[in-house]
Amino acid sequence: MERPAWAPQGIDISVPSVSRMYDFYLGGSHNFEVDREAARKAMEFMPGLPKIMQANRAFMRRAVRHAVSEGVTQFLDIGSGIPTFGNVHEVAQAADPEARVAYVDHDPVAVAHSQAVLEGNDRAVVTSADLRRPQEILKSPEVSELLDLERPVALLLVAVLHFIEDADDPQAAVAALSESLAPGSLLVITHASYEGIPLTKEEAGGAVGVYRNIRNPLIMRSRDEVSRFFDGYEMVEPGLVAMPNWRPDTPVAQEQEDPYAFSGFGGVGRKA
């Protein structure tokens, strides 16, 4: 398999990556055939996966604009993936040129591509770290030098918690990050769930099985389970809802939308 010029040396391009599969769903070009093959296999069971990802990105952009409108101009985006058009720094800095964004991912391709995209932007950085080790993130030079944790920060955990198994205690990781945030900070989460998917659990389970087979288990949690990540936060209206229903730019006519867009949940909480 030929290695593209943009692919960092030392990574195994024969193993699928969830961040590169996500890039493929969104129509990006920073993915390998092995990623596309796994994504197509998942789409055989759940053909609406690209629509779910589009709804996820649209929610993220609305949440970022909301944060800036509330005076929160610092962003910590963990599990940020491969930058595509309309990423956090673009949305935030379009709303406020002084906005600061720290991206965190453990995929070498995501980190390398982010570094290239952010070159020359002194208010946006990327670091390689893992959500399961929150102190490593908070103490990294990139994050600690760019963000002032004495002031409110918007912590983005967008489409990442569902890749953390219960055995790795994602609740504790979120709590550790939250403890370091100043009052007035925001927590932004999207999460996959069987709830809302226009398939039976058994049908959707085929796609979940693809992720399990590539050793990146997709953990589908209920609305109640997702809501626990917001312990200690006051939910921003309208609460934890299907992503298109969270402060849409225009009224949502659910019967006219692709039903897959309403799979899973998104929400924003404010730290008291």
mmCIF file of C-alpha atoms in Angstrom:
data_model
loop_
_atom_site.group_PDB
_atom_site.id
_atom_site.type_symbol
_atom_site.label_atom_id
_atom_site.label_comp_id
_atom_site.label_asym_id
_atom_site.label_seq_id
_atom_site.Cartn_x
_atom_site.Cartn_y
_atom_site.Cartn_z
ATOM 1 C CA MET A 1 0.000 0.000 0.000
ATOM 2 C CA GLU A 2 1.460 3.326 -1.073
ATOM 3 C CA ARG A 3 1.845 5.894 1.718
ATOM 4 C CA PRO A 4 0.409 9.345 0.814
ATOM 5 C CA ALA A 5 2.798 12.271 1.234
ATOM 6 C CA TRP A 6 0.616 13.746 4.003
ATOM 7 C CA ALA A 7 0.633 10.562 6.106
ATOM 8 C CA PRO A 8 3.087 10.735 9.037
ATOM 9 C CA GLN A 9 5.844 8.143 9.093
ATOM 10 C CA GLY A 10 5.478 5.420 11.672
ATOM 11 C CA ILE A 11 1.700 4.951 11.515
ATOM 12 C CA ASP A 12 0.193 1.676 10.368
ATOM 13 C CA ILE A 13 -1.904 2.549 7.334
ATOM 14 C CA SER A 14 -3.264 -1.002 7.166
ATOM 15 C CA VAL A 15 -5.383 -0.501 10.322
ATOM 16 C CA PRO A 16 -8.644 1.519 10.193
ATOM 17 C CA SER A 17 -8.918 4.677 12.316
ATOM 18 C CA VAL A 18 -12.210 6.056 13.617
ATOM 19 C CA SER A 19 -11.070 9.649 12.994
ATOM 20 C CA ARG A 20 -10.223 8.865 9.373
ATOM 21 C CA MET A 21 -13.512 6.978 8.954
ATOM 22 C CA TYR A 22 -15.259 10.096 10.291
ATOM 23 C CA ASP A 23 -13.331 12.166 7.749
ATOM 24 C CA PHE A 24 -14.575 9.839 5.011
ATOM 25 C CA TYR A 25 -18.214 10.120 6.158
ATOM 26 C CA LEU A 26 -17.881 13.909 5.931
ATOM 27 C CA GLY A 27 -16.450 13.750 2.414
ATOM 28 C CA GLY A 28 -12.850 14.474 3.440
ATOM 29 C CA SER A 29 -9.718 13.263 1.670
ATOM 30 C CA HIS A 30 -7.484 12.354 4.620
ATOM 31 C CA ASN A 31 -8.355 8.687 4.832
ATOM 32 C CA PHE A 32 -6.960 5.448 3.470
ATOM 33 C CA GLU A 33 -8.641 2.621 1.579
ATOM 34 C CA VAL A 34 -8.700 0.552 4.777
ATOM 35 C CA ASP A 35 -10.706 3.349 6.458
ATOM 36 C CA ARG A 36 -13.087 3.619 3.514
ATOM 37 C CA GLU A 37 -13.572 -0.149 3.454
ATOM 38 C CA ALA A 38 -14.498 -0.227 7.155
ATOM 39 C CA ALA A 39 -16.787 2.801 6.777
ATOM 40 C CA ARG A 40 -18.584 1.265 3.792
ATOM 41 C CA LYS A 41 -19.042 -1.946 5.753
ATOM 42 C CA ALA A 42 -20.620 -0.001 8.643
ATOM 43 C CA MET A 43 -22.851 1.806 6.150
ATOM 44 C CA GLU A 44 -24.145 -1.519 4.849
ATOM 45 C CA PHE A 45 -25.855 -1.880 8.228
ATOM 46 C CA MET A 46 -26.491 1.815 8.896
ATOM 47 C CA PRO A 47 -26.620 3.724 5.582
ATOM 48 C CA GLY A 48 -27.379 7.015 7.311
ATOM 49 C CA LEU A 49 -23.980 7.293 9.036
ATOM 50 C CA PRO A 50 -22.834 10.259 6.886
ATOM 51 C CA LYS A 51 -26.050 12.111 7.765
ATOM 52 C CA ILE A 52 -25.452 11.466 11.475
ATOM 53 C CA MET A 53 -21.940 12.902 11.150
ATOM 54 C CA GLN A 54 -23.235 15.960 9.288
ATOM 55 C CA ALA A 55 -25.801 16.581 12.038
ATOM 56 C CA ASN A 56 -23.018 16.197 14.598
ATOM 57 C CA ARG A 57 -20.836 18.808 12.892
ATOM 58 C CA ALA A 58 -23.743 21.209 12.473
ATOM 59 C CA PHE A 59 -24.558 20.889 16.191
ATOM 60 C CA MET A 60 -20.914 21.560 17.067
ATOM 61 C CA ARG A 61 -20.870 24.764 15.034
ATOM 62 C CA ARG A 62 -24.060 26.029 16.680
ATOM 63 C CA ALA A 63 -22.689 25.188 20.131
ATOM 64 C CA VAL A 64 -19.450 27.079 19.400
ATOM 65 C CA ARG A 65 -21.363 30.157 18.233
ATOM 66 C CA HIS A 66 -23.530 29.939 21.359
ATOM 67 C CA ALA A 67 -20.428 29.813 23.558
ATOM 68 C CA VAL A 68 -18.995 32.954 21.957
ATOM 69 C CA SER A 69 -22.349 34.712 22.295
ATOM 70 C CA GLU A 70 -22.161 33.918 26.039
ATOM 71 C CA GLY A 71 -18.681 35.411 26.286
ATOM 72 C CA VAL A 72 -16.807 32.092 26.341
ATOM 73 C CA THR A 73 -13.953 32.441 23.868
ATOM 74 C CA GLN A 74 -11.622 29.626 24.989
ATOM 75 C CA PHE A 75 -12.167 26.124 23.602
ATOM 76 C CA LEU A 76 -10.697 22.758 24.538
ATOM 77 C CA ASP A 77 -11.731 20.254 21.866
ATOM 78 C CA ILE A 78 -10.818 16.684 22.869
ATOM 79 C CA GLY A 79 -11.077 13.976 20.246
ATOM 80 C CA SER A 80 -11.026 16.727 17.649
ATOM 81 C CA GLY A 81 -10.221 14.486 14.680
ATOM 82 C CA ILE A 82 -9.074 15.654 11.271
ATOM 83 C CA PRO A 83 -9.860 19.320 10.584
ATOM 84 C CA THR A 84 -12.469 19.823 7.897
ATOM 85 C CA PHE A 85 -14.214 22.963 6.677
ATOM 86 C CA GLY A 86 -16.049 24.763 9.478
ATOM 87 C CA ASN A 87 -13.968 23.365 12.303
ATOM 88 C CA VAL A 88 -13.986 24.874 15.812
ATOM 89 C CA HIS A 89 -11.243 27.477 15.311
ATOM 90 C CA GLU A 90 -12.824 28.738 12.097
ATOM 91 C CA VAL A 91 -16.269 29.105 13.650
ATOM 92 C CA ALA A 92 -15.016 30.598 16.919
ATOM 93 C CA GLN A 93 -12.555 33.031 15.352
ATOM 94 C CA ALA A 94 -15.113 34.157 12.778
ATOM 95 C CA ALA A 95 -17.327 35.130 15.716
ATOM 96 C CA ASP A 96 -14.452 36.561 17.789
ATOM 97 C CA PRO A 97 -10.952 36.887 16.273
ATOM 98 C CA GLU A 98 -9.458 36.685 19.776
ATOM 99 C CA ALA A 99 -10.926 33.218 20.426
ATOM 100 C CA ARG A 100 -8.420 30.550 21.439
ATOM 101 C CA VAL A 101 -8.744 26.868 20.524
ATOM 102 C CA ALA A 102 -6.740 23.894 21.772
ATOM 103 C CA TYR A 103 -7.312 20.670 19.864
ATOM 104 C CA VAL A 104 -6.494 17.269 21.371
ATOM 105 C CA ASP A 105 -6.383 13.921 19.601
ATOM 106 C CA HIS A 106 -4.388 10.705 19.818
ATOM 107 C CA ASP A 107 -4.537 9.850 16.096
ATOM 108 C CA PRO A 108 -1.169 10.829 14.513
ATOM 109 C CA VAL A 109 -2.831 11.685 11.198
ATOM 110 C CA ALA A 110 -5.324 13.990 12.924
ATOM 111 C CA VAL A 111 -2.551 15.713 14.874
ATOM 112 C CA ALA A 112 -0.213 16.090 11.883
ATOM 113 C CA HIS A 113 -2.941 17.462 9.638
ATOM 114 C CA SER A 114 -4.130 19.830 12.355
ATOM 115 C CA GLN A 115 -0.592 21.179 12.717
ATOM 116 C CA ALA A 116 -0.509 21.915 8.997
ATOM 117 C CA VAL A 117 -3.924 23.585 8.998
ATOM 118 C CA LEU A 118 -3.115 25.717 12.062
ATOM 119 C CA GLU A 119 0.303 26.896 10.897
ATOM 120 C CA GLY A 120 0.502 30.657 11.374
ATOM 121 C CA ASN A 121 -2.532 30.776 13.689
ATOM 122 C CA ASP A 122 -1.140 31.835 17.067
ATOM 123 C CA ARG A 123 -4.490 31.344 18.810
ATOM 124 C CA ALA A 124 -4.986 27.685 17.919
ATOM 125 C CA VAL A 125 -2.849 24.672 18.823
ATOM 126 C CA VAL A 126 -2.997 20.887 18.732
ATOM 127 C CA THR A 127 -1.518 18.298 21.057
ATOM 128 C CA SER A 128 -1.374 14.514 21.057
ATOM 129 C CA ALA A 129 -3.070 13.101 24.155
ATOM 130 C CA ASP A 130 -5.834 10.748 25.249
ATOM 131 C CA LEU A 131 -9.134 11.631 26.956
ATOM 132 C CA ARG A 132 -8.573 8.706 29.328
ATOM 133 C CA ARG A 133 -5.608 10.604 30.815
ATOM 134 C CA PRO A 134 -7.092 14.048 31.559
ATOM 135 C CA GLN A 135 -4.162 15.378 33.590
ATOM 136 C CA GLU A 136 -1.882 14.703 30.641
ATOM 137 C CA ILE A 137 -4.112 16.980 28.576
ATOM 138 C CA LEU A 138 -4.366 19.756 31.143
ATOM 139 C CA LYS A 139 -0.627 19.800 31.837
ATOM 140 C CA SER A 140 0.471 19.657 28.197
ATOM 141 C CA PRO A 141 2.459 22.772 27.205
ATOM 142 C CA GLU A 142 0.151 23.483 24.280
ATOM 143 C CA VAL A 143 -3.009 23.579 26.405
ATOM 144 C CA SER A 144 -1.556 25.173 29.521
ATOM 145 C CA GLU A 145 0.168 27.964 27.600
ATOM 146 C CA LEU A 146 -2.768 28.841 25.340
ATOM 147 C CA LEU A 147 -5.753 28.526 27.684
ATOM 148 C CA ASP A 148 -6.289 30.377 30.949
ATOM 149 C CA LEU A 149 -8.174 27.896 33.122
ATOM 150 C CA GLU A 150 -8.969 30.675 35.594
ATOM 151 C CA ARG A 151 -11.430 31.935 32.979
ATOM 152 C CA PRO A 152 -14.384 30.043 31.433
ATOM 153 C CA VAL A 153 -13.586 27.423 28.822
ATOM 154 C CA ALA A 154 -15.880 25.510 26.494
ATOM 155 C CA LEU A 155 -14.925 21.838 26.810
ATOM 156 C CA LEU A 156 -15.946 19.986 23.647
ATOM 157 C CA LEU A 157 -16.370 16.205 23.810
ATOM 158 C CA VAL A 158 -18.008 15.789 20.437
ATOM 159 C CA ALA A 159 -18.445 12.214 19.161
ATOM 160 C CA VAL A 160 -15.660 10.920 21.400
ATOM 161 C CA LEU A 161 -17.152 9.586 24.656
ATOM 162 C CA HIS A 162 -18.859 6.747 22.802
ATOM 163 C CA PHE A 163 -15.393 5.360 22.015
ATOM 164 C CA ILE A 164 -14.493 5.129 25.710
ATOM 165 C CA GLU A 165 -15.568 1.860 27.312
ATOM 166 C CA ASP A 166 -17.098 1.796 30.787
ATOM 167 C CA ALA A 167 -14.047 -0.116 32.036
ATOM 168 C CA ASP A 168 -11.964 3.009 31.279
ATOM 169 C CA ASP A 169 -14.356 5.128 33.397
ATOM 170 C CA PRO A 170 -15.216 8.000 31.053
ATOM 171 C CA GLN A 171 -17.322 9.520 33.855
ATOM 172 C CA ALA A 172 -14.187 10.005 35.953
ATOM 173 C CA ALA A 173 -12.290 11.520 33.024
ATOM 174 C CA VAL A 174 -15.035 14.084 32.398
ATOM 175 C CA ALA A 175 -15.249 14.859 36.121
ATOM 176 C CA ALA A 176 -11.478 15.419 36.326
ATOM 177 C CA LEU A 177 -11.572 17.823 33.395
ATOM 178 C CA SER A 178 -14.620 19.597 34.817
ATOM 179 C CA GLU A 179 -12.950 20.131 38.181
ATOM 180 C CA SER A 180 -10.225 22.132 36.442
ATOM 181 C CA LEU A 181 -12.681 24.474 34.713
ATOM 182 C CA ALA A 182 -13.711 27.880 36.026
ATOM 183 C CA PRO A 183 -17.344 28.685 36.874
ATOM 184 C CA GLY A 184 -19.222 29.743 33.759
ATOM 185 C CA SER A 185 -17.446 27.122 31.650
ATOM 186 C CA LEU A 186 -19.463 25.068 29.194
ATOM 187 C CA LEU A 187 -19.499 21.322 28.526
ATOM 188 C CA VAL A 188 -20.497 20.344 24.970
ATOM 189 C CA ILE A 189 -21.248 16.665 24.298
ATOM 190 C CA THR A 190 -22.602 14.568 21.467
ATOM 191 C CA HIS A 191 -23.013 10.836 21.929
ATOM 192 C CA ALA A 192 -24.199 7.858 19.911
ATOM 193 C CA SER A 193 -27.220 5.919 21.102
ATOM 194 C CA TYR A 194 -29.633 3.290 19.865
ATOM 195 C CA GLU A 195 -32.336 5.808 20.749
ATOM 196 C CA GLY A 196 -33.500 7.743 17.715
ATOM 197 C CA ILE A 197 -31.917 5.498 15.065
ATOM 198 C CA PRO A 198 -34.559 4.493 12.482
ATOM 199 C CA LEU A 199 -33.467 0.843 12.737
ATOM 200 C CA THR A 200 -33.990 -1.977 15.186
ATOM 201 C CA LYS A 201 -31.282 -2.435 17.784
ATOM 202 C CA GLU A 202 -30.303 -5.654 16.021
ATOM 203 C CA GLU A 203 -29.944 -3.914 12.653
ATOM 204 C CA ALA A 204 -27.908 -1.045 14.113
ATOM 205 C CA GLY A 205 -25.840 -3.597 15.995
ATOM 206 C CA GLY A 206 -24.270 -4.646 12.709
ATOM 207 C CA ALA A 207 -22.574 -1.258 12.387
ATOM 208 C CA VAL A 208 -21.547 -1.375 16.048
ATOM 209 C CA GLY A 209 -19.976 -4.746 15.298
ATOM 210 C CA VAL A 210 -17.794 -3.239 12.563
ATOM 211 C CA TYR A 211 -16.261 -0.832 15.083
ATOM 212 C CA ARG A 212 -15.777 -3.658 17.569
ATOM 213 C CA ASN A 213 -13.987 -5.697 14.905
ATOM 214 C CA ILE A 214 -11.508 -2.882 14.239
ATOM 215 C CA ARG A 215 -10.830 -2.696 17.995
ATOM 216 C CA ASN A 216 -12.538 0.666 18.457
ATOM 217 C CA PRO A 217 -15.747 -0.378 20.225
ATOM 218 C CA LEU A 218 -18.673 1.986 19.726
ATOM 219 C CA ILE A 219 -20.488 2.226 23.059
ATOM 220 C CA MET A 220 -24.141 3.088 22.564
ATOM 221 C CA ARG A 221 -25.463 4.744 25.716
ATOM 222 C CA SER A 222 -29.007 5.691 26.692
ATOM 223 C CA ARG A 223 -30.137 9.271 27.188
ATOM 224 C CA ASP A 224 -30.009 8.778 30.959
ATOM 225 C CA GLU A 225 -26.456 7.440 30.760
ATOM 226 C CA VAL A 226 -25.311 10.359 28.598
ATOM 227 C CA SER A 227 -26.980 12.858 30.926
ATOM 228 C CA ARG A 228 -24.756 11.698 33.799
ATOM 229 C CA PHE A 229 -21.730 13.227 32.086
ATOM 230 C CA PHE A 230 -23.345 16.593 32.843
ATOM 231 C CA ASP A 231 -23.358 16.066 36.619
ATOM 232 C CA GLY A 232 -22.504 19.408 38.216
ATOM 233 C CA TYR A 233 -23.696 21.399 35.206
ATOM 234 C CA GLU A 234 -26.892 23.319 34.567
ATOM 235 C CA MET A 235 -28.259 22.251 31.200
ATOM 236 C CA VAL A 236 -28.633 24.976 28.587
ATOM 237 C CA GLU A 237 -32.061 24.971 26.957
ATOM 238 C CA PRO A 238 -33.391 22.825 25.336
ATOM 239 C CA GLY A 239 -31.333 20.257 27.270
ATOM 240 C CA LEU A 240 -30.057 16.919 25.978
ATOM 241 C CA VAL A 241 -31.883 16.351 22.703
ATOM 242 C CA ALA A 242 -31.523 14.964 19.193
ATOM 243 C CA MET A 243 -28.815 17.083 17.568
ATOM 244 C CA PRO A 244 -30.966 18.903 14.976
ATOM 245 C CA ASN A 245 -33.302 19.987 17.790
ATOM 246 C CA TRP A 246 -30.601 21.858 19.718
ATOM 247 C CA ARG A 247 -31.078 25.559 18.916
ATOM 248 C CA PRO A 248 -31.509 25.088 15.153
ATOM 249 C CA ASP A 249 -30.734 28.039 12.908
ATOM 250 C CA THR A 250 -34.130 27.550 11.268
ATOM 251 C CA PRO A 251 -37.179 25.649 12.542
ATOM 252 C CA VAL A 252 -36.770 21.895 12.164
ATOM 253 C CA ALA A 253 -39.542 20.044 10.363
ATOM 254 C CA GLN A 254 -38.668 16.533 11.512
ATOM 255 C CA GLU A 255 -40.847 14.877 8.909
ATOM 256 C CA GLN A 256 -38.834 16.623 6.165
ATOM 257 C CA GLU A 257 -35.407 15.786 7.610
ATOM 258 C CA ASP A 258 -33.436 12.607 7.066
ATOM 259 C CA PRO A 259 -34.477 10.457 10.049
ATOM 260 C CA TYR A 260 -30.870 9.427 10.672
ATOM 261 C CA ALA A 261 -30.046 13.015 11.668
ATOM 262 C CA PHE A 262 -32.042 12.459 14.876
ATOM 263 C CA SER A 263 -29.877 9.534 16.026
ATOM 264 C CA GLY A 264 -28.101 10.018 19.345
ATOM 265 C CA PHE A 265 -27.936 13.126 21.509
ATOM 266 C CA GLY A 266 -26.293 16.502 21.873
ATOM 267 C CA GLY A 267 -26.339 18.985 24.717
ATOM 268 C CA VAL A 268 -24.556 21.868 26.440
ATOM 269 C CA GLY A 269 -24.170 22.405 30.171
ATOM 270 C CA ARG A 270 -22.946 25.449 32.138
ATOM 271 C CA LYS A 271 -20.787 25.060 35.234
ATOM 272 C CA ALA A 272 -22.162 26.973 38.204
#
